[in-house]
Amino acid sequence: LSFLECSWRFCGRFKALWMKAALPDFKIRELTENPIGGRIIAAFFPPEKERLDFPSFVRILAHFRPIGKNRSRDRAQPEQANSRTGKLKFAFELYDQDRDGKISREELLQVLRAMLGLQVTEEQLRSIAERAIQEADLDGDGAISFDEFKKSLEKVDMEHKMNIRFLK
Amino acid sequence: MSLLLLVFMAVIGSASPDAATGANETLRRPSGHSLDDSHHPRNSSEHRKAFPVLAFNYEHVSKPFVISLWILLALLMKLGFHLIPRVSHIVPESCLLIFVGLLVGGIIKAMDQTPPVLDTKLFFLYLLPPIILDAGYFLPIRPFTENMGTILVFAVVGTLWNAFFIGGMMFAVCQIEAAQVGHVDLLSCLLFGSIISAVDPVAVLAVFEEIHINELLHILVFGESLLNDAVTVVLYHLFEEFAHEGTVTVGDALLGVVSFFVVSVGGVMVGFIYGVLGAFTSRFTSHSRVIEPLFVFLYSYMAYLSAEVFHLSGIMSLIACGVIMRPYVEANISHKSYTTIKYFLKMWSSVSETLIFIFLGVSTVEGPHNWNWIFVIFTLILCLLSRVLGVVGLTFIINKFRIIKLTKKDQFIVAYGGLRGAIAFSLGFLLTDTEKKDMFLTAIITVIFFTVFVQGMTIRPLVELLAVKKKKESKASINEEIHTQFLDHLLTGIEDICGHYGHHHWKDKLNRFNRKYVKKWLIAGDRSSEPQLISFYNKMEMKEAMMLVESGSAAKLYHDNCSSVAFQQRAPPKQRAIPSISKTREQEIRKILRANLQKTRQRLRSYSRHDLFSDPFEDSMSEIRFRKQRVQMERRMSHYLTVPANRQETPSARKVWFEPEHKVYTYDESESPRDGAALETLPDTVSLLSESPQRPGQSSRLRKRGDTEPSANAPDSQEEPQKLSRCFSDPETLQNK
């Protein structure tokens, strides 16, 4: 894991955070205000495990590295975590809580409910979810698969959206 | 044909400025005569002349007449260009307009008249603000803020570099014996450098508008041209003061730096204040919709003028005002006002741009010129050189901080797009020292011509040649909006975990602050708590509804929906019982319907100049949207077979276009649970433009359908006409049922 070596550069900052995380009452205040805070935290912990070890932590954060120049060298390797597809896959998994490879209408509704909160009626949420699925769903199965997700975001500039600068 | 028109207009145009300037006597005499003639019958009865039926009194209207004539000329030219397709494809409009200006100036000069010059006051106070306001109001915020660092570096550091490089090198050039310009001292050269170094927003807009380059490059060059105004203002005033003094001390230089910050930040502050005022005012305009656009225009213009009073950067103030005002104003004003603002701004900026270029051409012919070969040639070369060096050097530094690097192609386009324009000319015109002024002006005009003609014409083929990415026309997608917001939240969360207070963190904080406090103050009614996703969704639905109405395929939509509903119906072939409506409910409904019918018959439309009538287009638009939502609602109800809890809860979209009839309509609708057969009757589209009494008729129709339809079968198209004929009944007949 070459990026691990890079990230050890910022060891100090991670270590401090790590100490905080190791405590049983791990709370980051801002995350409670964040509508999808719960999902983010859940994404860090691998399934069925209660504790998070450092390599897994770093592995998740690796998704947010800016895309570097050495992409071409690693063509032989499987899909890199911080490539565009890797980033999209991470985002997709945050939507798809039951891991069936598709974002169903219910899952989309849950996300919308979390983001928009109590300010909108159920009707509006449903119509938005309906429309979103109508737009993205190309094979007509009523749910958004990973490819459809990728396609609907092809115009969005991922490089700016999913990057934390200091992780380079 | 257009040439003839041109010559004709030019002759008239030249004839009229004479009377305005009073230079020619021939026209004055007839007007003098008529004055005498009209006076005579009143004053003396001895000299009885016939009452002048037709008199020529030009003096009276000369000023507005001339102005209107010039504007008309400019616009006719603009029209003319598009009639000649070949030319307008190769040559950008700005070049053609300057050319026309040259022609007109030449003709006027040939007639020995004095053509109107591009007066500095006219330019800075009347011609420039509309263009800048148009640019600022419609500035794409996201790319602008994302590239803000780069833009600022280019604007500030780049312009400074340009000014000092050109000024310094020109001073060196002036020392050459052969040039005979040894009398130009360093400070004057620096002044000249500062005038000519600024990239001009008008020229950039005019040229870049036509080449449809990708968003990033467009915003880089354009943003730079807007933000370098502060630097230009400071440098200009600085060097002008010093040029008079003759010497400069370190203290003065420091003051200059301080002045820069004051000018730029001050300008933004002034714009900010006026923007907030404008947004606040728009909160209360719900009863006088016709004057809403005026508030936007006036507040922005005041922001510009106020900044100019204190010698702050008027352009930055105008941009700040437009940017701040826009989201709140758009949430408050009606759709019509929004369209009005959009079109007025485009119209004014178009006229201004045209006039500027024409006047530039005319002023060129006018002179006075002092052509000095070496001075001009070196100016040109140095301008290009300094631009290229500046861009390359700065990009090298900037790329270390950017995520998306600027490639060589990008750098080339940015360097090539550094056009000079009318601002440089006007600033040069403001100079007071006549001897050097002429020389400077000549050089400035040459540079402007070169950049606009040569660079403007060749940039399009170069863009094609280098295969620079073009602007992608993308349809607004709700998916993109949802996912973008989702990713914003995700990134904010991750940043919180890392403890890294980055871009997203501050953006999130700003959004939160905006939602909690600012929106409550500046947005009227309950739209203040409408989340961004909802307004986006509503806008999209509106656009679609408008498109549908325009293409006249409203009927098609409902067939499509019906068929899709039908498909869904076939999937679960359950038999559903229809709950019947209680008698009291029926009574209530009938009472309401009848009351409403009476109301609509009695309502007289009184004429008032200050009211905007709701026009059928808007009605049909809202109808379609409304019906679409109903279809969806019905579809959902068919799945769940629950009477929705709060019937009065209509999506906020409907609230915007509320009318009493619609209210009743909704209430009635949701009363009778559908069995999924969403029959939108065809006559709806026909009766769209007809009177309102139809609407209660419709609701009763639908209610009837709810009662009569026995099973969950797909709607039969043949059944429809039958039902329709039955349904054109008076609500009163329902009593018989």
mmCIF file of C-alpha atoms in Angstrom, chain A residues 13-14 17 26 28 30-31 33-36 39-41 44 57 60-61 64 66 69 90-91 94-95 103 108 111-112 115-116 119-121 123-124 126-128 130-136 144 149 152-168, chain B residues 142 146-147 401-405 472-480 482-501 504-505 507 509 512 515 529-531 533-534 537-538 540-541 544 628 632-633 635-636 640 644 649-653:
data_model
loop_
_atom_site.group_PDB
_atom_site.id
_atom_site.type_symbol
_atom_site.label_atom_id
_atom_site.label_comp_id
_atom_site.label_asym_id
_atom_site.label_seq_id
_atom_site.Cartn_x
_atom_site.Cartn_y
_atom_site.Cartn_z
ATOM 1 C CA ARG A 13 -2.554 14.330 12.726
ATOM 2 C CA PHE A 14 -3.950 10.895 12.207
ATOM 3 C CA LEU A 17 -7.465 11.524 15.701
ATOM 4 C CA PHE A 26 -16.182 8.637 20.113
ATOM 5 C CA ILE A 28 -17.453 14.276 16.575
ATOM 6 C CA GLU A 30 -20.189 18.207 13.567
ATOM 7 C CA LEU A 31 -21.057 14.766 12.374
ATOM 8 C CA GLU A 33 -25.378 17.768 12.517
ATOM 9 C CA ASN A 34 -24.458 16.176 9.239
ATOM 10 C CA PRO A 35 -27.479 14.492 7.687
ATOM 11 C CA ILE A 36 -25.528 11.500 6.556
ATOM 12 C CA ARG A 39 -23.794 6.499 7.252
ATOM 13 C CA ILE A 40 -20.284 7.902 6.991
ATOM 14 C CA ILE A 41 -19.306 6.443 10.316
ATOM 15 C CA PHE A 44 -15.651 3.224 8.091
ATOM 16 C CA PHE A 57 -9.232 3.809 8.339
ATOM 17 C CA ILE A 60 -11.327 4.542 3.419
ATOM 18 C CA LEU A 61 -9.600 7.890 3.416
ATOM 19 C CA PHE A 64 -10.375 10.992 -1.140
ATOM 20 C CA PRO A 66 -6.623 13.672 -5.451
ATOM 21 C CA LYS A 69 0.146 11.559 -11.964
ATOM 22 C CA PHE A 90 -17.613 4.595 -2.281
ATOM 23 C CA ALA A 91 -20.412 7.116 -2.697
ATOM 24 C CA LEU A 94 -23.215 4.984 1.101
ATOM 25 C CA TYR A 95 -26.542 5.063 -0.646
ATOM 26 C CA ILE A 103 -30.220 1.954 -5.086
ATOM 27 C CA LEU A 108 -33.175 6.982 -2.210
ATOM 28 C CA VAL A 111 -31.337 9.631 1.814
ATOM 29 C CA LEU A 112 -33.631 12.417 0.678
ATOM 30 C CA MET A 115 -30.977 15.499 3.688
ATOM 31 C CA LEU A 116 -34.143 17.512 3.482
ATOM 32 C CA GLN A 119 -39.020 20.908 5.784
ATOM 33 C CA VAL A 120 -40.778 19.056 3.031
ATOM 34 C CA THR A 121 -43.811 16.888 2.768
ATOM 35 C CA GLU A 123 -45.408 13.949 -1.314
ATOM 36 C CA GLN A 124 -42.614 16.160 -2.491
ATOM 37 C CA ARG A 126 -41.746 10.926 -3.293
ATOM 38 C CA SER A 127 -42.079 12.950 -6.450
ATOM 39 C CA ILE A 128 -38.421 13.911 -6.346
ATOM 40 C CA GLU A 130 -39.682 9.212 -8.548
ATOM 41 C CA ARG A 131 -38.252 11.710 -10.954
ATOM 42 C CA ALA A 132 -34.680 10.894 -10.053
ATOM 43 C CA ILE A 133 -35.254 7.232 -10.708
ATOM 44 C CA GLN A 134 -37.083 7.994 -13.932
ATOM 45 C CA GLU A 135 -34.148 10.029 -15.156
ATOM 46 C CA ALA A 136 -31.394 7.655 -14.203
ATOM 47 C CA ILE A 144 -30.348 2.630 -9.935
ATOM 48 C CA PHE A 149 -25.221 5.965 -11.119
ATOM 49 C CA SER A 152 -25.850 10.135 -14.282
ATOM 50 C CA LEU A 153 -22.806 11.735 -12.737
ATOM 51 C CA GLU A 154 -20.633 11.785 -15.815
ATOM 52 C CA LYS A 155 -20.879 15.553 -16.149
ATOM 53 C CA VAL A 156 -20.040 16.258 -12.537
ATOM 54 C CA ASP A 157 -16.485 17.143 -11.824
ATOM 55 C CA MET A 158 -15.434 14.433 -9.402
ATOM 56 C CA GLU A 159 -11.934 15.719 -8.968
ATOM 57 C CA HIS A 160 -13.130 18.785 -7.142
ATOM 58 C CA LYS A 161 -15.950 17.092 -5.326
ATOM 59 C CA MET A 162 -14.241 14.201 -3.659
ATOM 60 C CA ASN A 163 -10.837 15.413 -2.728
ATOM 61 C CA ILE A 164 -9.196 16.332 0.481
ATOM 62 C CA ARG A 165 -6.159 18.251 -0.443
ATOM 63 C CA PHE A 166 -3.754 17.333 2.279
ATOM 64 C CA LEU A 167 -4.059 13.674 1.506
ATOM 65 C CA LYS A 168 -1.763 13.943 -1.474
ATOM 66 C CA ARG B 142 -19.843 27.651 -8.676
ATOM 67 C CA GLU B 146 -13.945 27.194 -7.256
ATOM 68 C CA ASN B 147 -11.354 29.037 -9.313
ATOM 69 C CA PHE B 401 -1.953 24.654 -5.736
ATOM 70 C CA ARG B 402 -4.581 23.472 -8.128
ATOM 71 C CA ILE B 403 -6.203 20.103 -8.301
ATOM 72 C CA ILE B 404 -6.990 20.402 -11.980
ATOM 73 C CA LYS B 405 -3.870 21.685 -13.604
ATOM 74 C CA LYS B 472 -21.124 21.101 -22.941
ATOM 75 C CA GLU B 473 -24.807 21.777 -23.239
ATOM 76 C CA SER B 474 -26.272 19.817 -20.417
ATOM 77 C CA LYS B 475 -29.814 19.474 -19.330
ATOM 78 C CA ALA B 476 -30.497 20.108 -15.692
ATOM 79 C CA SER B 477 -30.729 16.807 -13.992
ATOM 80 C CA ILE B 478 -32.257 16.216 -10.631
ATOM 81 C CA ASN B 479 -29.909 13.314 -10.135
ATOM 82 C CA GLU B 480 -26.903 15.547 -10.432
ATOM 83 C CA ILE B 482 -29.194 15.233 -5.409
ATOM 84 C CA HIS B 483 -25.859 13.517 -5.742
ATOM 85 C CA THR B 484 -23.921 16.762 -5.672
ATOM 86 C CA GLN B 485 -25.550 17.720 -2.418
ATOM 87 C CA PHE B 486 -24.999 14.250 -1.066
ATOM 88 C CA LEU B 487 -21.323 14.448 -1.917
ATOM 89 C CA ASP B 488 -21.077 17.860 -0.312
ATOM 90 C CA HIS B 489 -22.414 16.396 2.909
ATOM 91 C CA LEU B 490 -20.099 13.441 2.577
ATOM 92 C CA LEU B 491 -17.054 15.587 2.100
ATOM 93 C CA THR B 492 -18.007 17.828 4.969
ATOM 94 C CA GLY B 493 -18.324 14.767 7.150
ATOM 95 C CA ILE B 494 -14.976 13.403 6.097
ATOM 96 C CA GLU B 495 -13.367 16.742 6.643
ATOM 97 C CA ASP B 496 -14.824 16.860 10.112
ATOM 98 C CA ILE B 497 -13.385 13.445 10.820
ATOM 99 C CA CYS B 498 -9.974 14.501 9.625
ATOM 100 C CA GLY B 499 -10.199 17.698 11.526
ATOM 101 C CA HIS B 500 -9.323 19.457 8.306
ATOM 102 C CA TYR B 501 -11.184 22.706 7.841
ATOM 103 C CA HIS B 504 -16.383 22.118 2.145
ATOM 104 C CA HIS B 505 -16.413 22.878 5.799
ATOM 105 C CA LYS B 507 -19.157 26.203 2.467
ATOM 106 C CA LYS B 509 -21.065 26.673 7.522
ATOM 107 C CA ARG B 512 -26.146 26.799 7.421
ATOM 108 C CA ARG B 515 -30.494 29.044 5.877
ATOM 109 C CA SER B 529 -37.565 27.722 4.479
ATOM 110 C CA GLU B 530 -37.628 26.001 1.137
ATOM 111 C CA PRO B 531 -34.550 23.886 0.727
ATOM 112 C CA LEU B 533 -33.308 20.915 -3.720
ATOM 113 C CA ILE B 534 -36.992 21.691 -3.702
ATOM 114 C CA TYR B 537 -37.014 20.569 -8.510
ATOM 115 C CA ASN B 538 -39.792 23.114 -8.894
ATOM 116 C CA MET B 540 -37.260 21.931 -13.429
ATOM 117 C CA GLU B 541 -40.900 20.986 -13.377
ATOM 118 C CA GLU B 544 -40.817 21.046 -18.475
ATOM 119 C CA LYS B 628 -48.890 15.941 -13.670
ATOM 120 C CA GLN B 632 -48.465 10.901 -9.839
ATOM 121 C CA MET B 633 -50.399 11.270 -6.662
ATOM 122 C CA ARG B 635 -50.737 6.515 -9.060
ATOM 123 C CA ARG B 636 -49.351 6.365 -5.627
ATOM 124 C CA TYR B 640 -51.415 2.168 -1.157
ATOM 125 C CA PRO B 644 -53.910 10.971 2.229
ATOM 126 C CA GLU B 649 -51.151 20.024 2.027
ATOM 127 C CA THR B 650 -50.294 20.853 -1.498
ATOM 128 C CA PRO B 651 -46.707 21.066 -2.652
ATOM 129 C CA SER B 652 -45.345 24.542 -2.332
ATOM 130 C CA ALA B 653 -45.124 24.717 -6.065
#
